[in-house]
Short mmCIF file of C-alpha atoms in Angstrom, two decimals:
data_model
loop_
_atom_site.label_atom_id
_atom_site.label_comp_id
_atom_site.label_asym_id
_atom_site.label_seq_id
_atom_site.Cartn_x
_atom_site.Cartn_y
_atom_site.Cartn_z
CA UNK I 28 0.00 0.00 0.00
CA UNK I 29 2.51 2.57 0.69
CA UNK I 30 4.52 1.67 -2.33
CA UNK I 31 1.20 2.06 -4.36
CA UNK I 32 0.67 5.59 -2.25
CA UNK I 33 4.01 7.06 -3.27
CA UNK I 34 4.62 5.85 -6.83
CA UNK I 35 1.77 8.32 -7.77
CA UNK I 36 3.36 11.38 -9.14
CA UNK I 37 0.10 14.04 -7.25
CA UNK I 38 0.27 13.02 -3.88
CA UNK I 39 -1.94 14.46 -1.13
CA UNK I 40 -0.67 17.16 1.32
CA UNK I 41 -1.56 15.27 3.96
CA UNK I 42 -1.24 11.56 5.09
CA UNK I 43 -2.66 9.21 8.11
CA UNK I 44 -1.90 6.13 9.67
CA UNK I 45 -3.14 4.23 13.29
CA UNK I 46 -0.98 1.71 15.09
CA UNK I 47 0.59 1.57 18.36
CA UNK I 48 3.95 -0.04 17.30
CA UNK I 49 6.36 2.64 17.97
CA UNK I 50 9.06 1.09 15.25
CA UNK I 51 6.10 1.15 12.99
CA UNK I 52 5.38 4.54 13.46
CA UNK I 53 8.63 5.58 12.33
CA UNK I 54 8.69 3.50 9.25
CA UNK I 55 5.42 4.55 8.24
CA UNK I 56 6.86 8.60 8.32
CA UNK I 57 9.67 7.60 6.16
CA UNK I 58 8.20 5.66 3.77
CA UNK I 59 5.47 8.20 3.34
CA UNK I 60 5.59 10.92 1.03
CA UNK I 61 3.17 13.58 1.84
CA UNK I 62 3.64 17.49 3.34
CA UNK I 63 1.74 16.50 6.81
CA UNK I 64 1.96 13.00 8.21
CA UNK I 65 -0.72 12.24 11.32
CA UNK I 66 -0.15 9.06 13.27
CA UNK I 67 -3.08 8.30 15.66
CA UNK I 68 -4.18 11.98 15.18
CA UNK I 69 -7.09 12.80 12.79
CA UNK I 70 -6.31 16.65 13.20
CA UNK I 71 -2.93 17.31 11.89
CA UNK I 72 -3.12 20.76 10.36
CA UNK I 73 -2.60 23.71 12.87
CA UNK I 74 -2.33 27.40 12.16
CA UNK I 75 1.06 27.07 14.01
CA UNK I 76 2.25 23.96 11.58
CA UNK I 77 3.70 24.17 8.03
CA UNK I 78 1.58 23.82 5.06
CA UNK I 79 2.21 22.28 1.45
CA UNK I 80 2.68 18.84 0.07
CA UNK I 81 5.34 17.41 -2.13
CA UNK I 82 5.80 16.00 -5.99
CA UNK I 83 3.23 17.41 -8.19
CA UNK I 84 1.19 18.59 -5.47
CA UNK I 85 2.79 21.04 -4.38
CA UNK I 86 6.45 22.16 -3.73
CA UNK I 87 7.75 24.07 -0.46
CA UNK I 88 5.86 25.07 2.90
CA UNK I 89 4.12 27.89 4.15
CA UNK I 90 3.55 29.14 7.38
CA UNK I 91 5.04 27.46 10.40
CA UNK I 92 8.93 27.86 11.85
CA UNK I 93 11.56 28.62 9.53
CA UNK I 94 13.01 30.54 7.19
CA UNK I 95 15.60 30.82 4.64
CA UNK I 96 17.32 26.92 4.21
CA UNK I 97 13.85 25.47 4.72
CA UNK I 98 12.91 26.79 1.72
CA UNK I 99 14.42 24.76 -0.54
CA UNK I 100 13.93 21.28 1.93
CA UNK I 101 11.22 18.65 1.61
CA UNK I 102 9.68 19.36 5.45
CA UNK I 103 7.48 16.70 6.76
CA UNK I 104 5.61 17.62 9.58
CA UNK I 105 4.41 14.64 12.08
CA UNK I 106 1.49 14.88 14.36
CA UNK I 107 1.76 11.70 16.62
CA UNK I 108 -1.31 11.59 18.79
CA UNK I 109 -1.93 9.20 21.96
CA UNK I 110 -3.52 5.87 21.61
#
C-alpha cells in the first residue's frame, strides 16, 4: 500500500496512519511521502504547523517555523497523537 501511495506522481498534502507499534510509526513517516503526516491523530493541520505537500502537489511550505534553508527542503511535519 505505501509503495502504491508514493509511486503516484500528485500526492496528497496530507497523510494518516493508526498503530501503536512505535518502530512502525517511524517507518510509516519515512516511507510516506506527503507534506503533513498524522499518526493516531485525525487533526494534523494547525495554524502554528507548516503547510504544502510534495511531488506534483505542491512544492515548499508555508507558514510554520523557519526561514531561509527550509525553503528549498522537503519538510514533513508529524502529528503523533496518543492511543
Amino acid at each position: 500500500m505505501i509503495h502504491a501511495f508514493t509511486y503516484c506522481c500528485f500526492l496528497c498534502n496530507a497523510g494518516y496512519a493508526y498503530t501503536s507499534d512505535a518502530q512502525q510509526i517511524w517507518r510509516i513517516a519515512d516511507a510516506l511521502e506527503c507534506g503533513l503526516l498524522g499518526i493516531n491523530e485525525a487533526l494534523v493541520s494547525t495554524v502554528e504547523g507548516p503547510h504544502g505537500g510534495v511531488k506534483e502537489s505542491g512544492i515548499g511550505r508555508e507558514g510554520g517555523v523557519g526561514v531561509g534553508i527550509e525553503d528549498f527542503l522537503e519538510v514533513k511535519y508529524l502529528c503523533i497523537g496518543n492511543q
